[in-house]
Amino acid sequence: MTKLNRLAASLIAITFAGFMPPAQAETDKLSVVASFSIIGDFAKQVGGDRIELRTLVGPDSDAHVYEPKPADAIALARADVVLVNGLLFEGFLQRLVEASGTSATIATLTEGADILHDPNGGHYHYSGGQAIFHAAPNDPHAWQSVANAKVYVQNIARAFCEADKNGCLTYEANAATYVGELADLDVEVKQAIDAIPAERRVAVVAHNAFRYFERDYGMTFLSPQGVSTESEASAADVASLIREIREKRAAAVFAENIADARLVEQIASEAGLTLGGTLYSDALSPEDGPSPTYVDLMRHNVNTLGKAINGG
């Protein structure tokens, strides 16, 4: 039995056993499912108290390798709106939608955003010491641009208004307030990066999640490429990256909250650089961490970059 069939069978079994929770329509709140934690935060900012939110891929978790559970299919089956990134970021999503049989609106939040074509057709990220290739013709990490984050928020407000017309004025007001906060954040990020000398704005990360940040804010991020999907990075792969680090005079190496740190620790050691801290790429931190919201995530990342590179 395939994973899809097992998921569907589990959902059917739960339903017919009488354990399916009451439909969300029986409450006066909009039932919303967000695919991962960053989108979940956007949904909270727009929906406020008018929504009941479930986030599938939680804090410090990697949506690239997430395996859906029967409870996720139940959540989609009961949802009014499902918020997703799109651009093939959530590899699990299509089979989950099929298993759930949901009639919810599926809102793709990257629609209308300024999207980067991925010249290599995908990128690597690291889990359990292994390099895993994520194939995608466009770079899905669009939220690393605050300008794109505004588009996400506007798309969420539109989806909520269509599903809950009585709450539309509230959603639009919340979105407008938050977009204003994001505009201030965009200026703050630009100023923080401008404070780093131009010749030192080169950093090393575990996977290529920061191309939008590069484009909008003038940083350069190096990451391991050409690594086998079946094994750890080879000595030749690491040696090639070390040469690039030296040629481009990278100033620091950073771990990521969703990635295994062993590879970047090895790279830092061989390049004679220190590990500059942890950047938040594809997920927020838990509530008691440094990046429990998107605004916190962006501030944490620029502060971590600045302190490590400028030596402050």
Tab-separated table of N, CA, C and O in Angstrom, residues 197-295:
chain	number	residue	atom	x	y	z
A	197	PRO	N	30.129	46.536	5.654
A	197	PRO	CA	30.931	46.949	4.499
A	197	PRO	C	30.657	46.061	3.283
A	197	PRO	O	30.539	44.838	3.402
A	198	ALA	N	30.526	46.676	2.119
A	198	ALA	CA	30.118	45.957	0.909
A	198	ALA	C	31.023	44.769	0.608
A	198	ALA	O	30.553	43.707	0.176
A	199	GLU	N	32.336	44.927	0.852
A	199	GLU	CA	33.278	43.852	0.523
A	199	GLU	C	33.181	42.683	1.498
A	199	GLU	O	33.774	41.624	1.263
A	200	ARG	N	32.429	42.831	2.583
A	200	ARG	CA	32.307	41.756	3.573
A	200	ARG	C	30.914	41.119	3.567
A	200	ARG	O	30.627	40.279	4.398
A	201	ARG	N	30.095	41.460	2.615
A	201	ARG	CA	28.724	40.925	2.578
A	201	ARG	C	28.656	39.583	1.859
A	201	ARG	O	27.868	39.371	0.925
A	202	VAL	N	29.492	38.654	2.293
A	202	VAL	CA	29.491	37.293	1.751
A	202	VAL	C	29.448	36.314	2.920
A	202	VAL	O	30.289	36.389	3.822
A	203	ALA	N	28.464	35.430	2.925
A	203	ALA	CA	28.292	34.467	4.016
A	203	ALA	C	28.047	33.081	3.435
A	203	ALA	O	27.675	32.928	2.270
A	204	VAL	N	28.252	32.066	4.262
A	204	VAL	CA	28.060	30.674	3.857
A	204	VAL	C	26.907	30.090	4.669
A	204	VAL	O	26.857	30.261	5.896
A	205	VAL	N	25.983	29.411	3.982
A	205	VAL	CA	24.829	28.787	4.644
A	205	VAL	C	24.688	27.351	4.161
A	205	VAL	O	25.332	26.937	3.194
A	206	ALA	N	23.805	26.599	4.815
A	206	ALA	CA	23.671	25.173	4.514
A	206	ALA	C	22.933	24.899	3.218
A	206	ALA	O	23.240	23.929	2.523
A	207	HIS	N	21.930	25.713	2.876
A	207	HIS	CA	21.239	25.490	1.605
A	207	HIS	C	20.757	26.807	1.026
A	207	HIS	O	20.687	27.821	1.698
A	208	ASN	N	20.468	26.779	-0.278
A	208	ASN	CA	20.190	28.008	-1.015
A	208	ASN	C	18.776	28.511	-0.739
A	208	ASN	O	17.902	28.463	-1.605
A	209	ALA	N	18.559	29.033	0.452
A	209	ALA	CA	17.243	29.549	0.814
A	209	ALA	C	17.198	31.069	0.819
A	209	ALA	O	16.150	31.643	1.108
A	210	PHE	N	18.299	31.713	0.470
A	210	PHE	CA	18.395	33.157	0.693
A	210	PHE	C	18.616	33.953	-0.587
A	210	PHE	O	19.093	35.082	-0.543
A	211	ARG	N	18.243	33.426	-1.735
A	211	ARG	CA	18.460	34.154	-2.989
A	211	ARG	C	17.621	35.430	-3.058
A	211	ARG	O	18.047	36.437	-3.636
A	212	TYR	N	16.413	35.390	-2.513
A	212	TYR	CA	15.585	36.604	-2.507
A	212	TYR	C	16.193	37.670	-1.602
A	212	TYR	O	16.151	38.862	-1.916
A	213	PHE	N	16.757	37.234	-0.494
A	213	PHE	CA	17.451	38.155	0.395
A	213	PHE	C	18.646	38.765	-0.339
A	213	PHE	O	18.898	39.972	-0.245
A	214	GLU	N	19.380	37.948	-1.079
A	214	GLU	CA	20.501	38.443	-1.890
A	214	GLU	C	20.033	39.544	-2.838
A	214	GLU	O	20.640	40.615	-2.938
A	215	ARG	N	18.977	39.234	-3.575
A	215	ARG	CA	18.482	40.162	-4.602
A	215	ARG	C	18.037	41.489	-4.009
A	215	ARG	O	18.350	42.554	-4.533
A	216	ASP	N	17.322	41.434	-2.901
A	216	ASP	CA	16.707	42.648	-2.359
A	216	ASP	C	17.643	43.460	-1.474
A	216	ASP	O	17.475	44.681	-1.367
A	217	TYR	N	18.616	42.800	-0.833
A	217	TYR	CA	19.363	43.501	0.215
A	217	TYR	C	20.871	43.546	0.009
A	217	TYR	O	21.573	44.170	0.797
A	218	GLY	N	21.390	42.899	-1.049
A	218	GLY	CA	22.791	43.080	-1.377
A	218	GLY	C	23.769	42.202	-0.643
A	218	GLY	O	24.957	42.527	-0.581
A	219	MET	N	23.301	41.066	-0.099
A	219	MET	CA	24.194	40.060	0.467
A	219	MET	C	24.490	38.997	-0.593
A	219	MET	O	23.752	38.842	-1.564
A	220	THR	N	25.577	38.260	-0.394
A	220	THR	CA	25.864	37.064	-1.195
A	220	THR	C	25.953	35.870	-0.258
A	220	THR	O	26.641	35.939	0.761
A	221	PHE	N	25.242	34.800	-0.597
A	221	PHE	CA	25.270	33.581	0.207
A	221	PHE	C	25.837	32.441	-0.632
A	221	PHE	O	25.368	32.182	-1.743
A	222	LEU	N	26.836	31.773	-0.098
A	222	LEU	CA	27.402	30.578	-0.721
A	222	LEU	C	26.860	29.355	0.000
A	222	LEU	O	26.666	29.374	1.218
A	223	SER	N	26.620	28.295	-0.757
A	223	SER	CA	26.154	27.055	-0.129
A	223	SER	C	26.660	25.867	-0.932
A	223	SER	O	26.964	26.000	-2.120
A	224	PRO	N	26.761	24.687	-0.309
A	224	PRO	CA	27.244	23.496	-1.023
A	224	PRO	C	26.293	23.126	-2.158
A	224	PRO	O	25.084	23.090	-1.987
A	225	GLN	N	26.843	22.861	-3.327
A	225	GLN	CA	26.054	22.434	-4.476
A	225	GLN	C	26.728	21.214	-5.096
A	225	GLN	O	27.893	20.921	-4.842
A	226	GLY	N	26.011	20.513	-5.954
A	226	GLY	CA	26.579	19.364	-6.640
A	226	GLY	C	26.876	18.202	-5.714
A	226	GLY	O	27.730	17.371	-5.999
A	227	VAL	N	26.155	18.114	-4.597
A	227	VAL	CA	26.390	17.050	-3.626
A	227	VAL	C	25.433	15.900	-3.894
A	227	VAL	O	24.271	16.102	-4.200
A	228	SER	N	25.921	14.673	-3.795
A	228	SER	CA	25.088	13.505	-4.016
A	228	SER	C	23.904	13.505	-3.069
A	228	SER	O	24.028	13.825	-1.896
A	229	THR	N	22.731	13.107	-3.587
A	229	THR	CA	21.551	12.996	-2.735
A	229	THR	C	21.567	11.732	-1.887
A	229	THR	O	20.708	11.538	-1.041
A	230	GLU	N	22.552	10.875	-2.108
A	230	GLU	CA	22.594	9.598	-1.416
A	230	GLU	C	23.613	9.557	-0.285
A	230	GLU	O	23.666	8.592	0.461
A	231	SER	N	24.457	10.560	-0.185
A	231	SER	CA	25.532	10.464	0.796
A	231	SER	C	25.904	11.831	1.321
A	231	SER	O	25.412	12.855	0.843
A	232	GLU	N	26.800	11.844	2.290
A	232	GLU	CA	27.302	13.097	2.809
A	232	GLU	C	28.154	13.791	1.750
A	232	GLU	O	28.606	13.179	0.789
A	233	ALA	N	28.364	15.097	1.943
A	233	ALA	CA	29.183	15.848	1.003
A	233	ALA	C	30.569	15.226	0.915
A	233	ALA	O	31.183	14.898	1.925
A	234	SER	N	31.075	15.074	-0.323
A	234	SER	CA	32.389	14.475	-0.510
A	234	SER	C	33.478	15.487	-0.199
A	234	SER	O	33.239	16.701	-0.134
A	235	ALA	N	34.697	14.990	-0.061
A	235	ALA	CA	35.841	15.877	0.169
A	235	ALA	C	36.004	16.839	-0.994
A	235	ALA	O	36.343	18.018	-0.804
A	236	ALA	N	35.748	16.375	-2.231
A	236	ALA	CA	35.874	17.244	-3.402
A	236	ALA	C	34.833	18.362	-3.380
A	236	ALA	O	35.131	19.511	-3.732
A	237	ASP	N	33.591	18.017	-2.950
A	237	ASP	CA	32.544	19.036	-2.856
A	237	ASP	C	32.934	20.127	-1.871
A	237	ASP	O	32.793	21.328	-2.144
A	238	VAL	N	33.401	19.703	-0.708
A	238	VAL	CA	33.777	20.661	0.329
A	238	VAL	C	34.970	21.482	-0.125
A	238	VAL	O	35.014	22.706	0.053
A	239	ALA	N	35.960	20.836	-0.772
A	239	ALA	CA	37.147	21.554	-1.246
A	239	ALA	C	36.778	22.617	-2.262
A	239	ALA	O	37.328	23.736	-2.255
A	240	SER	N	35.825	22.310	-3.137
A	240	SER	CA	35.377	23.286	-4.132
A	240	SER	C	34.743	24.500	-3.469
A	240	SER	O	34.988	25.645	-3.857
A	241	LEU	N	33.917	24.242	-2.455
A	241	LEU	CA	33.291	25.353	-1.744
A	241	LEU	C	34.326	26.165	-0.976
A	241	LEU	O	34.253	27.400	-0.943
A	242	ILE	N	35.294	25.508	-0.384
A	242	ILE	CA	36.339	26.228	0.354
A	242	ILE	C	37.078	27.176	-0.579
A	242	ILE	O	37.376	28.326	-0.220
A	243	ARG	N	37.360	26.721	-1.792
A	243	ARG	CA	38.029	27.597	-2.762
A	243	ARG	C	37.177	28.820	-3.075
A	243	ARG	O	37.680	29.948	-3.148
A	244	GLU	N	35.869	28.593	-3.244
A	244	GLU	CA	34.967	29.710	-3.533
A	244	GLU	C	34.884	30.667	-2.346
A	244	GLU	O	34.851	31.883	-2.523
A	245	ILE	N	34.867	30.115	-1.134
A	245	ILE	CA	34.844	30.954	0.069
A	245	ILE	C	36.053	31.875	0.105
A	245	ILE	O	35.944	33.076	0.405
A	246	ARG	N	37.218	31.320	-0.234
A	246	ARG	CA	38.445	32.121	-0.195
A	246	ARG	C	38.494	33.132	-1.324
A	246	ARG	O	38.918	34.267	-1.132
A	247	GLU	N	38.030	32.713	-2.511
A	247	GLU	CA	38.031	33.637	-3.645
A	247	GLU	C	37.114	34.833	-3.399
A	247	GLU	O	37.459	35.969	-3.751
A	248	LYS	N	35.959	34.577	-2.799
A	248	LYS	CA	34.979	35.641	-2.576
A	248	LYS	C	35.097	36.261	-1.180
A	248	LYS	O	34.314	37.133	-0.824
A	249	ARG	N	36.089	35.770	-0.421
A	249	ARG	CA	36.376	36.317	0.904
A	249	ARG	C	35.140	36.322	1.813
A	249	ARG	O	34.778	37.344	2.391
A	250	ALA	N	34.504	35.174	1.899
A	250	ALA	CA	33.357	35.045	2.807
A	250	ALA	C	33.772	35.387	4.223
A	250	ALA	O	34.868	35.034	4.671
A	251	ALA	N	32.892	36.083	4.924
A	251	ALA	CA	33.240	36.592	6.253
A	251	ALA	C	32.815	35.675	7.386
A	251	ALA	O	33.385	35.736	8.483
A	252	ALA	N	31.814	34.826	7.173
A	252	ALA	CA	31.317	33.979	8.262
A	252	ALA	C	30.493	32.830	7.693
A	252	ALA	O	30.007	32.890	6.565
A	253	VAL	N	30.336	31.798	8.505
A	253	VAL	CA	29.546	30.617	8.165
A	253	VAL	C	28.395	30.525	9.163
A	253	VAL	O	28.584	30.761	10.359
A	254	PHE	N	27.208	30.164	8.662
A	254	PHE	CA	26.023	30.140	9.520
A	254	PHE	C	25.294	28.804	9.406
A	254	PHE	O	25.135	28.253	8.309
A	255	ALA	N	24.843	28.303	10.536
A	255	ALA	CA	23.946	27.158	10.559
A	255	ALA	C	22.530	27.645	10.260
A	255	ALA	O	22.251	28.844	10.269
A	256	GLU	N	21.618	26.692	9.985
A	256	GLU	CA	20.206	27.020	9.802
A	256	GLU	C	19.375	26.204	10.780
A	256	GLU	O	19.723	25.078	11.107
A	257	ASN	N	18.262	26.768	11.192
A	257	ASN	CA	17.460	26.092	12.205
A	257	ASN	C	16.841	24.795	11.716
A	257	ASN	O	16.555	23.896	12.504
A	258	ILE	N	16.657	24.634	10.392
A	258	ILE	CA	16.041	23.398	9.891
A	258	ILE	C	17.064	22.394	9.395
A	258	ILE	O	16.699	21.291	8.975
A	259	ALA	N	18.359	22.761	9.397
A	259	ALA	CA	19.369	21.923	8.743
A	259	ALA	C	20.349	21.356	9.747
A	259	ALA	O	20.634	21.958	10.788
A	260	ASP	N	20.886	20.196	9.411
A	260	ASP	CA	21.950	19.589	10.195
A	260	ASP	C	23.165	20.513	10.162
A	260	ASP	O	23.604	20.956	9.096
A	261	ALA	N	23.748	20.808	11.324
A	261	ALA	CA	24.855	21.766	11.396
A	261	ALA	C	26.212	21.142	11.124
A	261	ALA	O	27.204	21.864	10.974
A	262	ARG	N	26.279	19.803	11.020
A	262	ARG	CA	27.598	19.164	10.914
A	262	ARG	C	28.367	19.596	9.668
A	262	ARG	O	29.579	19.818	9.722
A	263	LEU	N	27.677	19.738	8.535
A	263	LEU	CA	28.374	20.099	7.311
A	263	LEU	C	28.936	21.517	7.394
A	263	LEU	O	30.088	21.759	7.028
A	264	VAL	N	28.125	22.473	7.863
A	264	VAL	CA	28.634	23.850	7.932
A	264	VAL	C	29.716	23.983	8.996
A	264	VAL	O	30.633	24.804	8.852
A	265	GLU	N	29.653	23.191	10.051
A	265	GLU	CA	30.740	23.188	11.044
A	265	GLU	C	32.033	22.698	10.411
A	265	GLU	O	33.110	23.251	10.656
A	266	GLN	N	31.942	21.669	9.572
A	266	GLN	CA	33.114	21.160	8.856
A	266	GLN	C	33.669	22.223	7.917
A	266	GLN	O	34.885	22.454	7.854
A	267	ILE	N	32.770	22.877	7.190
A	267	ILE	CA	33.192	23.918	6.246
A	267	ILE	C	33.863	25.071	6.976
A	267	ILE	O	34.913	25.568	6.554
A	268	ALA	N	33.263	25.502	8.086
A	268	ALA	CA	33.846	26.599	8.863
A	268	ALA	C	35.246	26.237	9.338
A	268	ALA	O	36.183	27.047	9.238
A	269	SER	N	35.408	25.017	9.827
A	269	SER	CA	36.704	24.583	10.336
A	269	SER	C	37.755	24.581	9.233
A	269	SER	O	38.877	25.086	9.413
A	270	GLU	N	37.400	24.032	8.068
A	270	GLU	CA	38.372	23.920	6.986
A	270	GLU	C	38.657	25.262	6.327
A	270	GLU	O	39.731	25.464	5.746
A	271	ALA	N	37.713	26.205	6.413
A	271	ALA	CA	37.923	27.528	5.824
A	271	ALA	C	38.588	28.493	6.798
A	271	ALA	O	38.917	29.617	6.427
A	272	GLY	N	38.770	28.051	8.051
A	272	GLY	CA	39.364	28.924	9.049
A	272	GLY	C	38.444	30.026	9.501
A	272	GLY	O	38.894	31.107	9.931
A	273	LEU	N	37.124	29.769	9.425
A	273	LEU	CA	36.134	30.753	9.850
A	273	LEU	C	35.387	30.238	11.071
A	273	LEU	O	35.349	29.036	11.340
A	274	THR	N	34.775	31.147	11.801
A	274	THR	CA	33.964	30.751	12.945
A	274	THR	C	32.517	30.583	12.523
A	274	THR	O	32.069	31.179	11.534
A	275	LEU	N	31.796	29.763	13.266
A	275	LEU	CA	30.361	29.627	13.037
A	275	LEU	C	29.688	30.856	13.633
A	275	LEU	O	29.779	31.107	14.832
A	276	GLY	N	29.011	31.623	12.791
A	276	GLY	CA	28.499	32.922	13.212
A	276	GLY	C	27.149	32.903	13.884
A	276	GLY	O	26.616	33.956	14.240
A	277	GLY	N	26.565	31.729	14.055
A	277	GLY	CA	25.242	31.645	14.666
A	277	GLY	C	24.287	30.890	13.764
A	277	GLY	O	24.691	30.260	12.789
A	278	THR	N	23.003	30.966	14.089
A	278	THR	CA	21.965	30.247	13.358
A	278	THR	C	21.025	31.229	12.675
A	278	THR	O	20.520	32.149	13.309
A	279	LEU	N	20.803	31.019	11.377
A	279	LEU	CA	19.826	31.797	10.624
A	279	LEU	C	18.539	30.978	10.483
A	279	LEU	O	18.571	29.759	10.415
A	280	TYR	N	17.428	31.690	10.425
A	280	TYR	CA	16.121	31.052	10.271
A	280	TYR	C	15.707	31.199	8.813
A	280	TYR	O	15.511	32.307	8.325
A	281	SER	N	15.606	30.066	8.132
A	281	SER	CA	15.358	30.083	6.691
A	281	SER	C	13.920	29.713	6.353
A	281	SER	O	13.161	30.555	5.866
A	282	ASP	N	13.522	28.472	6.631
A	282	ASP	CA	12.234	27.941	6.165
A	282	ASP	C	11.219	27.724	7.278
A	282	ASP	O	10.147	27.182	7.020
A	283	ALA	N	11.545	28.104	8.488
A	283	ALA	CA	10.633	27.875	9.612
A	283	ALA	C	10.932	28.862	10.722
A	283	ALA	O	12.058	29.331	10.883
A	284	LEU	N	9.902	29.166	11.494
A	284	LEU	CA	10.058	29.989	12.691
A	284	LEU	C	10.648	29.156	13.818
A	284	LEU	O	10.777	27.941	13.713
A	285	SER	N	10.978	29.829	14.913
A	285	SER	CA	11.364	29.139	16.143
A	285	SER	C	10.109	28.886	16.976
A	285	SER	O	9.047	29.463	16.716
A	286	PRO	N	10.200	28.033	18.006
A	286	PRO	CA	9.101	27.956	18.974
A	286	PRO	C	8.869	29.313	19.640
A	286	PRO	O	9.690	30.234	19.523
A	287	GLU	N	7.771	29.435	20.378
A	287	GLU	CA	7.403	30.710	20.997
A	287	GLU	C	8.499	31.259	21.900
A	287	GLU	O	8.680	32.477	22.011
A	288	ASP	N	9.238	30.378	22.591
A	288	ASP	CA	10.272	30.834	23.515
A	288	ASP	C	11.633	31.004	22.839
A	288	ASP	O	12.644	31.234	23.495
A	289	GLY	N	11.673	30.907	21.498
A	289	GLY	CA	12.921	31.067	20.761
A	289	GLY	C	13.093	32.484	20.249
A	289	GLY	O	12.279	33.375	20.514
A	290	PRO	N	14.146	32.715	19.444
A	290	PRO	CA	14.445	34.068	18.987
A	290	PRO	C	13.619	34.534	17.792
A	290	PRO	O	13.628	35.725	17.475
A	291	SER	N	12.898	33.623	17.143
A	291	SER	CA	12.172	33.989	15.915
A	291	SER	C	10.776	33.375	15.871
A	291	SER	O	10.438	32.618	14.954
A	292	PRO	N	9.924	33.712	16.838
A	292	PRO	CA	8.589	33.109	16.844
A	292	PRO	C	7.622	33.728	15.847
A	292	PRO	O	6.531	33.187	15.632
A	293	THR	N	7.990	34.867	15.239
A	293	THR	CA	7.171	35.481	14.197
A	293	THR	C	8.058	35.810	12.997
A	293	THR	O	9.289	35.826	13.098
A	294	TYR	N	7.422	36.132	11.881
A	294	TYR	CA	8.187	36.483	10.680
A	294	TYR	C	9.022	37.739	10.912
A	294	TYR	O	10.189	37.798	10.502
A	295	VAL	N	8.443	38.749	11.542
A	295	VAL	CA	9.194	39.977	11.814
A	295	VAL	C	10.396	39.666	12.698
A	295	VAL	O	11.511	40.149	12.451
